[in-house]
Amino acid sequence: MAVYTLAFLAYIAEWTFGSRSKVGRTAAALTAQKPSAPAVTVNKAGGTAVLERPKVTVRAASGTRDVPDGPGAHGGDEQGDLYGRIAVSLTVLGFLLAFGGVLARALSVQRAPWGNMYEFNITFSTVAVGVYLGLLALKKNVRWIGLFLITSVLLDLGIAVKVLYTASDQLVPALDSYWLYIHVSTAIFCGAVFYVGAVTTILYLFKDAYENKLAGGGRPGSFANSVLDRLPSAASLDKFSYRVNAAVFPLWTFTIIAGAIWAGDAWGRYWGWDPKETWSFITWVAYAGYLHARATAGWKGRKAAWLALIAFGCWLFNYYGVNIFVSGKHSYADVGLGALHSVGF
């Protein structure tokens, strides 16, 4: 947590220095090397040269404007970019330490380190950071999400340490199965990717409102100009959130199927409408509805974005609400010792 806190401060510094001079960012954009114009095709017919109109491809989506992406959290400022790179380096170090902690927990009990809510929390936050770093390694423009990610990771780890901490213990016999590795690991990964998609969706809603105000001749406040101006365009954010949610949805479907198979082995039935099972299915339906809405012309943009947030809210309630406030077959003890009730099925 100490390393993540340092990374949090570095991300703050990146955003702070990046907001110092919008004029400087504008000047840098104007002096940047512009791509060369597309080549002109010349056709000769009857000895007469005919110049065809060049085809220029621009980013476009239904209900969106052709707005360029912002420069990122550093805002084109060299010192801001330096702090951003320091923040990423600290995030990598924090991830390695957190991964080591999860691994040590697994070695201490000689099993998968997600048998209760405490273990699920620390593993979930580690995987979420891993997803973020993986996107950076793939050269995706996602460094702007670092501050929001690390903020929530610190909150998650704080809750895990102060509220959910549980000493190492063995699983109840019903859970001592290889399905624990398959089912719960996929549930954790899905939740981490859904979280990245949810954060991007929230930022999309703010960015879209910002662009709408500019298009209507409005004058956003200084905070909006400073922060939202540096994010990718609303169209890019919308596309990114849709892609990550769509990519992980088949894996969430597999998670539910794997949980049903495990339930058949452990309890002799595949489905019993237990609260955890019910909310896992509700979450699946919510994300399926979101993906279907994106395929329907009338439900793109903000309407679909709200559906995505509702779907992620179902996932959060499935984890926190059902685990803490609802008792069922997935509840083996209290919050600290509940085994399967800390996962997605």
mmCIF file of C-alpha atoms in Angstrom:
data_model
loop_
_atom_site.group_PDB
_atom_site.id
_atom_site.type_symbol
_atom_site.label_atom_id
_atom_site.label_comp_id
_atom_site.label_asym_id
_atom_site.label_seq_id
_atom_site.Cartn_x
_atom_site.Cartn_y
_atom_site.Cartn_z
ATOM 1 C CA MET A 1 0.000 0.000 0.000
ATOM 2 C CA ALA A 2 2.908 2.347 0.665
ATOM 3 C CA VAL A 3 4.207 1.918 -2.885
ATOM 4 C CA TYR A 4 0.737 2.350 -4.349
ATOM 5 C CA THR A 5 0.392 5.536 -2.277
ATOM 6 C CA LEU A 6 3.608 6.877 -3.808
ATOM 7 C CA ALA A 7 2.255 5.954 -7.249
ATOM 8 C CA PHE A 8 -0.973 7.783 -6.403
ATOM 9 C CA LEU A 9 0.999 10.930 -5.525
ATOM 10 C CA ALA A 10 3.007 10.627 -8.753
ATOM 11 C CA TYR A 11 -0.197 10.356 -10.796
ATOM 12 C CA ILE A 12 -1.494 13.452 -8.984
ATOM 13 C CA ALA A 13 1.719 15.264 -9.930
ATOM 14 C CA GLU A 14 1.289 14.171 -13.554
ATOM 15 C CA TRP A 15 -2.218 15.635 -13.703
ATOM 16 C CA THR A 16 -1.134 18.767 -11.807
ATOM 17 C CA PHE A 17 1.811 19.617 -14.049
ATOM 18 C CA GLY A 18 -0.198 18.686 -17.106
ATOM 19 C CA SER A 19 -2.807 21.310 -16.202
ATOM 20 C CA ARG A 20 -0.339 24.192 -15.889
ATOM 21 C CA SER A 21 -0.509 25.475 -19.424
ATOM 22 C CA LYS A 22 -3.221 24.651 -21.906
ATOM 23 C CA VAL A 23 -1.585 27.243 -24.170
ATOM 24 C CA GLY A 24 1.587 25.182 -24.140
ATOM 25 C CA ARG A 25 -0.307 22.029 -25.085
ATOM 26 C CA THR A 26 -2.015 23.866 -27.928
ATOM 27 C CA ALA A 27 1.298 25.196 -29.185
ATOM 28 C CA ALA A 28 2.841 21.730 -29.065
ATOM 29 C CA ALA A 29 -0.043 20.342 -31.070
ATOM 30 C CA LEU A 30 0.290 23.073 -33.689
ATOM 31 C CA THR A 31 4.029 22.565 -34.096
ATOM 32 C CA ALA A 32 3.822 18.778 -34.199
ATOM 33 C CA GLN A 33 4.695 17.049 -37.428
ATOM 34 C CA LYS A 34 1.537 16.631 -39.444
ATOM 35 C CA PRO A 35 1.019 13.487 -41.515
ATOM 36 C CA SER A 36 1.457 13.893 -45.220
ATOM 37 C CA ALA A 37 -1.639 14.173 -47.384
ATOM 38 C CA PRO A 38 -2.812 11.014 -49.114
ATOM 39 C CA ALA A 39 -1.397 10.469 -52.544
ATOM 40 C CA VAL A 40 -3.499 11.642 -55.488
ATOM 41 C CA THR A 41 -4.489 8.976 -57.950
ATOM 42 C CA VAL A 42 -4.179 9.986 -61.594
ATOM 43 C CA ASN A 43 -6.121 8.172 -64.285
ATOM 44 C CA LYS A 44 -5.508 8.803 -67.951
ATOM 45 C CA ALA A 45 -8.442 8.466 -70.333
ATOM 46 C CA GLY A 46 -8.129 9.554 -73.923
ATOM 47 C CA GLY A 47 -4.949 11.453 -73.133
ATOM 48 C CA THR A 48 -6.648 13.566 -70.480
ATOM 49 C CA ALA A 49 -5.476 13.315 -66.844
ATOM 50 C CA VAL A 50 -8.297 13.027 -64.325
ATOM 51 C CA LEU A 51 -7.534 13.777 -60.653
ATOM 52 C CA GLU A 52 -9.655 11.709 -58.303
ATOM 53 C CA ARG A 53 -10.682 13.090 -54.923
ATOM 54 C CA PRO A 54 -8.471 11.546 -52.212
ATOM 55 C CA LYS A 55 -10.262 9.305 -49.744
ATOM 56 C CA VAL A 56 -9.643 10.495 -46.203
ATOM 57 C CA THR A 57 -10.729 8.235 -43.362
ATOM 58 C CA VAL A 58 -11.773 9.890 -40.108
ATOM 59 C CA ARG A 59 -13.014 8.455 -36.847
ATOM 60 C CA ALA A 60 -16.773 8.531 -36.725
ATOM 61 C CA ALA A 61 -19.481 6.859 -34.717
ATOM 62 C CA SER A 62 -23.209 7.209 -34.479
ATOM 63 C CA GLY A 63 -24.134 10.203 -32.376
ATOM 64 C CA THR A 64 -20.546 11.381 -31.903
ATOM 65 C CA ARG A 65 -18.374 14.156 -33.272
ATOM 66 C CA ASP A 66 -15.036 13.902 -35.015
ATOM 67 C CA VAL A 67 -13.001 15.154 -32.048
ATOM 68 C CA PRO A 68 -9.288 14.355 -31.682
ATOM 69 C CA ASP A 69 -8.039 12.526 -28.616
ATOM 70 C CA GLY A 70 -6.521 14.586 -25.833
ATOM 71 C CA PRO A 71 -2.781 14.456 -25.109
ATOM 72 C CA GLY A 72 -3.156 12.402 -21.928
ATOM 73 C CA ALA A 73 -2.793 13.167 -18.229
ATOM 74 C CA HIS A 74 0.589 14.853 -18.756
ATOM 75 C CA GLY A 75 -1.042 17.361 -21.113
ATOM 76 C CA GLY A 76 2.029 17.563 -23.321
ATOM 77 C CA ASP A 77 4.149 18.871 -20.446
ATOM 78 C CA GLU A 78 7.584 17.213 -20.193
ATOM 79 C CA GLN A 79 7.717 17.355 -16.417
ATOM 80 C CA GLY A 80 4.172 15.995 -16.215
ATOM 81 C CA ASP A 81 5.183 13.140 -18.508
ATOM 82 C CA LEU A 82 8.185 12.414 -16.267
ATOM 83 C CA TYR A 83 5.931 12.113 -13.222
ATOM 84 C CA GLY A 84 3.614 9.882 -15.246
ATOM 85 C CA ARG A 85 6.447 7.514 -16.101
ATOM 86 C CA ILE A 86 7.538 7.486 -12.463
ATOM 87 C CA ALA A 87 3.950 6.676 -11.479
ATOM 88 C CA VAL A 88 3.850 3.739 -13.887
ATOM 89 C CA SER A 89 7.178 2.449 -12.555
ATOM 90 C CA LEU A 90 5.871 2.635 -8.983
ATOM 91 C CA THR A 91 2.684 0.909 -10.100
ATOM 92 C CA VAL A 92 4.758 -1.948 -11.528
ATOM 93 C CA LEU A 93 6.694 -2.204 -8.247
ATOM 94 C CA GLY A 94 3.473 -2.142 -6.224
ATOM 95 C CA PHE A 95 1.987 -4.828 -8.471
ATOM 96 C CA LEU A 96 5.014 -7.083 -7.973
ATOM 97 C CA LEU A 97 4.854 -6.653 -4.191
ATOM 98 C CA ALA A 98 1.101 -7.280 -4.156
ATOM 99 C CA PHE A 99 1.540 -10.362 -6.335
ATOM 100 C CA GLY A 100 4.216 -11.570 -3.925
ATOM 101 C CA GLY A 101 1.774 -11.088 -1.041
ATOM 102 C CA VAL A 102 -0.926 -13.084 -2.816
ATOM 103 C CA LEU A 103 1.593 -15.818 -3.612
ATOM 104 C CA ALA A 104 2.787 -15.903 0.016
ATOM 105 C CA ARG A 105 -0.821 -16.252 1.160
ATOM 106 C CA ALA A 106 -1.275 -19.200 -1.204
ATOM 107 C CA LEU A 107 1.894 -20.893 0.043
ATOM 108 C CA SER A 108 0.842 -20.414 3.667
ATOM 109 C CA VAL A 109 -2.361 -22.410 3.176
ATOM 110 C CA GLN A 110 -1.234 -24.634 0.286
ATOM 111 C CA ARG A 111 -4.252 -23.724 -1.848
ATOM 112 C CA ALA A 112 -5.577 -21.055 -4.180
ATOM 113 C CA PRO A 113 -5.453 -17.663 -2.368
ATOM 114 C CA TRP A 114 -9.120 -16.742 -2.754
ATOM 115 C CA GLY A 115 -11.056 -18.733 -0.183
ATOM 116 C CA ASN A 116 -12.614 -15.696 1.560
ATOM 117 C CA MET A 117 -13.418 -12.044 0.924
ATOM 118 C CA TYR A 118 -10.068 -10.803 2.214
ATOM 119 C CA GLU A 119 -8.159 -13.041 -0.170
ATOM 120 C CA PHE A 120 -10.530 -12.221 -3.018
ATOM 121 C CA ASN A 121 -10.061 -8.477 -2.429
ATOM 122 C CA ILE A 122 -6.283 -8.523 -2.465
ATOM 123 C CA THR A 123 -6.245 -10.807 -5.515
ATOM 124 C CA PHE A 124 -8.860 -8.740 -7.335
ATOM 125 C CA SER A 125 -6.953 -5.474 -6.839
ATOM 126 C CA THR A 126 -3.731 -7.148 -7.996
ATOM 127 C CA VAL A 127 -5.364 -8.504 -11.142
ATOM 128 C CA ALA A 128 -6.991 -5.111 -11.865
ATOM 129 C CA VAL A 129 -3.581 -3.446 -11.772
ATOM 130 C CA GLY A 130 -2.208 -6.284 -13.903
ATOM 131 C CA VAL A 131 -4.878 -5.654 -16.546
ATOM 132 C CA TYR A 132 -3.949 -1.966 -16.605
ATOM 133 C CA LEU A 133 -0.230 -2.718 -16.936
ATOM 134 C CA GLY A 134 -0.968 -5.307 -19.609
ATOM 135 C CA LEU A 135 -2.815 -2.702 -21.681
ATOM 136 C CA LEU A 136 0.139 -0.351 -21.292
ATOM 137 C CA ALA A 137 2.491 -3.117 -22.406
ATOM 138 C CA LEU A 138 0.331 -3.534 -25.510
ATOM 139 C CA LYS A 139 0.925 0.170 -26.284
ATOM 140 C CA LYS A 140 -2.660 1.150 -25.557
ATOM 141 C CA ASN A 141 -3.295 4.781 -24.659
ATOM 142 C CA VAL A 142 -4.634 4.113 -21.146
ATOM 143 C CA ARG A 143 -2.205 5.891 -18.817
ATOM 144 C CA TRP A 144 -4.948 8.409 -18.072
ATOM 145 C CA ILE A 145 -6.800 5.685 -16.151
ATOM 146 C CA GLY A 146 -3.905 5.176 -13.722
ATOM 147 C CA LEU A 147 -4.995 7.763 -11.138
ATOM 148 C CA PHE A 148 -8.563 6.449 -10.987
ATOM 149 C CA LEU A 149 -7.375 2.841 -10.813
ATOM 150 C CA ILE A 150 -4.821 3.334 -8.044
ATOM 151 C CA THR A 151 -7.298 5.402 -6.007
ATOM 152 C CA SER A 152 -9.824 2.552 -5.993
ATOM 153 C CA VAL A 153 -7.103 -0.052 -5.409
ATOM 154 C CA LEU A 154 -5.978 1.792 -2.280
ATOM 155 C CA LEU A 155 -9.585 1.900 -1.048
ATOM 156 C CA ASP A 156 -10.033 -1.789 -1.811
ATOM 157 C CA LEU A 157 -6.842 -2.761 0.015
ATOM 158 C CA GLY A 158 -7.773 -0.524 2.957
ATOM 159 C CA ILE A 159 -11.129 -2.291 3.309
ATOM 160 C CA ALA A 160 -9.409 -5.672 2.976
ATOM 161 C CA VAL A 161 -6.847 -4.949 5.689
ATOM 162 C CA LYS A 162 -9.080 -3.072 8.148
ATOM 163 C CA VAL A 163 -12.432 -4.809 7.721
ATOM 164 C CA LEU A 164 -12.087 -8.120 5.907
ATOM 165 C CA TYR A 165 -8.773 -9.460 7.181
ATOM 166 C CA THR A 166 -8.875 -13.169 7.984
ATOM 167 C CA ALA A 167 -6.065 -15.374 9.223
ATOM 168 C CA SER A 168 -4.915 -18.185 6.957
ATOM 169 C CA ASP A 169 -7.187 -21.193 7.155
ATOM 170 C CA GLN A 170 -8.185 -24.248 5.185
ATOM 171 C CA LEU A 171 -11.273 -24.524 3.012
ATOM 172 C CA VAL A 172 -14.365 -26.484 3.924
ATOM 173 C CA PRO A 173 -14.350 -29.904 2.215
ATOM 174 C CA ALA A 174 -17.008 -28.929 -0.359
ATOM 175 C CA LEU A 175 -14.716 -26.253 -1.744
ATOM 176 C CA ASP A 176 -11.542 -28.337 -1.863
ATOM 177 C CA SER A 177 -11.746 -28.893 -5.611
ATOM 178 C CA TYR A 178 -9.762 -28.058 -8.736
ATOM 179 C CA TRP A 179 -12.814 -26.041 -9.802
ATOM 180 C CA LEU A 180 -11.734 -23.460 -7.226
ATOM 181 C CA TYR A 181 -8.780 -22.618 -9.466
ATOM 182 C CA ILE A 182 -10.836 -22.551 -12.662
ATOM 183 C CA HIS A 183 -14.053 -20.879 -11.557
ATOM 184 C CA VAL A 184 -12.780 -18.294 -9.103
ATOM 185 C CA SER A 185 -9.749 -17.233 -11.148
ATOM 186 C CA THR A 186 -11.976 -16.441 -14.137
ATOM 187 C CA ALA A 187 -14.438 -14.593 -11.877
ATOM 188 C CA ILE A 188 -11.625 -12.417 -10.526
ATOM 189 C CA PHE A 189 -10.254 -11.657 -13.987
ATOM 190 C CA CYS A 190 -13.728 -10.816 -15.324
ATOM 191 C CA GLY A 191 -14.364 -8.467 -12.417
ATOM 192 C CA ALA A 192 -11.056 -6.686 -12.996
ATOM 193 C CA VAL A 193 -11.807 -6.141 -16.692
ATOM 194 C CA PHE A 194 -15.403 -5.096 -15.944
ATOM 195 C CA TYR A 195 -13.957 -2.532 -13.531
ATOM 196 C CA VAL A 196 -11.682 -1.047 -16.204
ATOM 197 C CA GLY A 197 -14.663 -0.870 -18.523
ATOM 198 C CA ALA A 198 -16.815 0.816 -15.860
ATOM 199 C CA VAL A 199 -14.218 3.512 -15.125
ATOM 200 C CA THR A 200 -13.884 4.219 -18.835
ATOM 201 C CA THR A 201 -17.671 4.405 -19.173
ATOM 202 C CA ILE A 202 -17.924 6.974 -16.365
ATOM 203 C CA LEU A 203 -15.224 9.088 -17.991
ATOM 204 C CA TYR A 204 -17.031 8.749 -21.321
ATOM 205 C CA LEU A 205 -20.203 10.239 -19.825
ATOM 206 C CA PHE A 206 -18.259 13.253 -18.516
ATOM 207 C CA LYS A 207 -16.314 13.674 -21.752
ATOM 208 C CA ASP A 208 -19.447 13.391 -23.877
ATOM 209 C CA ALA A 209 -21.200 16.059 -21.816
ATOM 210 C CA TYR A 210 -18.080 18.242 -22.162
ATOM 211 C CA GLU A 211 -18.017 17.859 -25.936
ATOM 212 C CA ASN A 212 -21.763 18.497 -26.172
ATOM 213 C CA LYS A 213 -21.337 21.729 -24.265
ATOM 214 C CA LEU A 214 -18.512 22.868 -26.529
ATOM 215 C CA ALA A 215 -20.481 21.942 -29.644
ATOM 216 C CA GLY A 216 -23.427 23.958 -28.372
ATOM 217 C CA GLY A 217 -21.302 27.057 -27.874
ATOM 218 C CA GLY A 218 -21.085 26.650 -24.103
ATOM 219 C CA ARG A 219 -18.071 27.443 -21.955
ATOM 220 C CA PRO A 220 -17.112 24.614 -19.578
ATOM 221 C CA GLY A 221 -15.485 25.515 -16.277
ATOM 222 C CA SER A 222 -11.745 25.630 -15.706
ATOM 223 C CA PHE A 223 -11.716 22.206 -14.018
ATOM 224 C CA ALA A 224 -13.498 20.582 -16.962
ATOM 225 C CA ASN A 225 -11.166 22.288 -19.422
ATOM 226 C CA SER A 226 -8.130 21.195 -17.428
ATOM 227 C CA VAL A 227 -9.100 17.547 -16.885
ATOM 228 C CA LEU A 228 -11.513 16.487 -19.607
ATOM 229 C CA ASP A 229 -9.583 18.246 -22.363
ATOM 230 C CA ARG A 230 -6.705 15.810 -21.837
ATOM 231 C CA LEU A 231 -8.761 12.611 -22.022
ATOM 232 C CA PRO A 232 -9.365 10.689 -25.244
ATOM 233 C CA SER A 233 -12.420 11.760 -27.188
ATOM 234 C CA ALA A 234 -15.847 10.528 -26.149
ATOM 235 C CA ALA A 235 -15.925 8.312 -29.250
ATOM 236 C CA SER A 236 -12.613 6.674 -28.286
ATOM 237 C CA LEU A 237 -13.686 6.146 -24.662
ATOM 238 C CA ASP A 238 -17.002 4.686 -25.775
ATOM 239 C CA LYS A 239 -15.281 2.326 -28.200
ATOM 240 C CA PHE A 240 -12.698 1.234 -25.632
ATOM 241 C CA SER A 241 -15.261 0.482 -22.892
ATOM 242 C CA TYR A 242 -17.386 -1.486 -25.342
ATOM 243 C CA ARG A 243 -14.444 -3.533 -26.551
ATOM 244 C CA VAL A 244 -13.208 -4.535 -23.093
ATOM 245 C CA ASN A 245 -16.707 -5.467 -21.922
ATOM 246 C CA ALA A 246 -17.418 -7.417 -25.103
ATOM 247 C CA ALA A 247 -14.055 -9.192 -24.923
ATOM 248 C CA VAL A 248 -14.545 -10.460 -21.368
ATOM 249 C CA PHE A 249 -18.272 -11.300 -21.597
ATOM 250 C CA PRO A 250 -17.697 -14.817 -23.045
ATOM 251 C CA LEU A 251 -15.338 -15.510 -20.132
ATOM 252 C CA TRP A 252 -18.039 -14.377 -17.663
ATOM 253 C CA THR A 253 -20.396 -16.827 -19.376
ATOM 254 C CA PHE A 254 -17.808 -19.559 -18.868
ATOM 255 C CA THR A 255 -17.501 -18.511 -15.201
ATOM 256 C CA ILE A 256 -21.190 -19.171 -14.612
ATOM 257 C CA ILE A 257 -21.066 -22.486 -16.456
ATOM 258 C CA ALA A 258 -17.989 -23.568 -14.489
ATOM 259 C CA GLY A 259 -19.731 -22.596 -11.256
ATOM 260 C CA ALA A 260 -22.741 -24.701 -12.211
ATOM 261 C CA ILE A 261 -20.525 -27.710 -12.871
ATOM 262 C CA TRP A 262 -18.765 -27.186 -9.531
ATOM 263 C CA ALA A 263 -22.138 -26.912 -7.786
ATOM 264 C CA GLY A 264 -23.137 -30.223 -9.343
ATOM 265 C CA ASP A 265 -20.011 -31.867 -7.918
ATOM 266 C CA ALA A 266 -20.275 -30.230 -4.484
ATOM 267 C CA TRP A 267 -24.028 -30.197 -3.849
ATOM 268 C CA GLY A 268 -25.480 -32.645 -6.327
ATOM 269 C CA ARG A 269 -27.363 -30.002 -8.337
ATOM 270 C CA TYR A 270 -26.252 -27.577 -11.022
ATOM 271 C CA TRP A 271 -28.603 -24.710 -10.309
ATOM 272 C CA GLY A 272 -30.747 -23.847 -7.301
ATOM 273 C CA TRP A 273 -31.442 -20.098 -7.557
ATOM 274 C CA ASP A 274 -29.276 -19.396 -4.534
ATOM 275 C CA PRO A 275 -28.823 -15.584 -4.057
ATOM 276 C CA LYS A 276 -25.274 -15.746 -5.423
ATOM 277 C CA GLU A 277 -26.354 -17.809 -8.400
ATOM 278 C CA THR A 278 -29.292 -15.505 -9.040
ATOM 279 C CA TRP A 279 -27.213 -12.328 -8.996
ATOM 280 C CA SER A 280 -24.531 -13.895 -11.156
ATOM 281 C CA PHE A 281 -27.235 -14.587 -13.712
ATOM 282 C CA ILE A 282 -28.672 -11.068 -13.319
ATOM 283 C CA THR A 283 -25.195 -9.657 -13.973
ATOM 284 C CA TRP A 284 -24.908 -11.824 -17.077
ATOM 285 C CA VAL A 285 -28.305 -10.625 -18.337
ATOM 286 C CA ALA A 286 -27.356 -6.978 -17.663
ATOM 287 C CA TYR A 287 -24.131 -7.209 -19.662
ATOM 288 C CA ALA A 288 -25.897 -9.161 -22.410
ATOM 289 C CA GLY A 289 -28.476 -6.383 -22.567
ATOM 290 C CA TYR A 290 -25.719 -3.793 -22.829
ATOM 291 C CA LEU A 291 -23.994 -5.635 -25.671
ATOM 292 C CA HIS A 292 -27.315 -6.072 -27.449
ATOM 293 C CA ALA A 293 -28.059 -2.381 -26.985
ATOM 294 C CA ARG A 294 -24.753 -1.493 -28.621
ATOM 295 C CA ALA A 295 -25.817 -3.525 -31.636
ATOM 296 C CA THR A 296 -29.076 -1.574 -31.823
ATOM 297 C CA ALA A 297 -28.767 1.837 -33.494
ATOM 298 C CA GLY A 298 -31.123 3.599 -31.093
ATOM 299 C CA TRP A 299 -29.219 2.554 -27.948
ATOM 300 C CA LYS A 300 -25.664 3.606 -28.625
ATOM 301 C CA GLY A 301 -23.825 6.301 -26.759
ATOM 302 C CA ARG A 302 -25.080 7.515 -23.399
ATOM 303 C CA LYS A 303 -28.037 5.133 -23.141
ATOM 304 C CA ALA A 304 -25.819 2.104 -23.624
ATOM 305 C CA ALA A 305 -23.246 3.593 -21.233
ATOM 306 C CA TRP A 306 -25.822 3.767 -18.442
ATOM 307 C CA LEU A 307 -26.687 0.126 -19.101
ATOM 308 C CA ALA A 308 -22.998 -0.756 -18.739
ATOM 309 C CA LEU A 309 -22.849 1.001 -15.360
ATOM 310 C CA ILE A 310 -26.012 -0.767 -14.201
ATOM 311 C CA ALA A 311 -24.434 -4.074 -15.210
ATOM 312 C CA PHE A 312 -21.272 -3.303 -13.234
ATOM 313 C CA GLY A 313 -23.445 -2.246 -10.292
ATOM 314 C CA CYS A 314 -25.010 -5.712 -10.419
ATOM 315 C CA TRP A 315 -21.531 -7.221 -10.307
ATOM 316 C CA LEU A 316 -20.609 -5.098 -7.279
ATOM 317 C CA PHE A 317 -23.799 -6.040 -5.447
ATOM 318 C CA ASN A 318 -23.163 -9.678 -6.319
ATOM 319 C CA TYR A 319 -19.833 -9.383 -4.538
ATOM 320 C CA TYR A 320 -20.397 -7.028 -1.611
ATOM 321 C CA GLY A 321 -24.163 -6.936 -1.126
ATOM 322 C CA VAL A 322 -24.908 -10.637 -1.436
ATOM 323 C CA ASN A 323 -21.798 -11.659 0.493
ATOM 324 C CA ILE A 324 -22.425 -9.374 3.456
ATOM 325 C CA PHE A 325 -26.183 -8.920 3.701
ATOM 326 C CA VAL A 326 -27.730 -12.027 2.134
ATOM 327 C CA SER A 327 -27.356 -15.568 3.412
ATOM 328 C CA GLY A 328 -27.485 -18.570 1.142
ATOM 329 C CA LYS A 329 -25.844 -21.824 0.191
ATOM 330 C CA HIS A 330 -22.669 -19.967 -0.787
ATOM 331 C CA SER A 331 -22.305 -18.597 2.765
ATOM 332 C CA TYR A 332 -20.230 -20.873 4.930
ATOM 333 C CA ALA A 333 -19.549 -18.484 7.832
ATOM 334 C CA ASP A 334 -19.166 -14.768 8.486
ATOM 335 C CA VAL A 335 -17.639 -12.182 6.127
ATOM 336 C CA GLY A 336 -14.117 -13.168 7.000
ATOM 337 C CA LEU A 337 -14.525 -16.922 6.579
ATOM 338 C CA GLY A 338 -17.144 -17.092 3.821
ATOM 339 C CA ALA A 339 -15.547 -19.157 1.143
ATOM 340 C CA LEU A 340 -17.384 -19.426 -2.119
ATOM 341 C CA HIS A 341 -19.594 -16.449 -1.305
ATOM 342 C CA SER A 342 -16.683 -14.151 -2.078
ATOM 343 C CA VAL A 343 -16.655 -15.079 -5.731
ATOM 344 C CA GLY A 344 -18.839 -14.710 -8.749
ATOM 345 C CA PHE A 345 -20.990 -17.819 -8.211
#
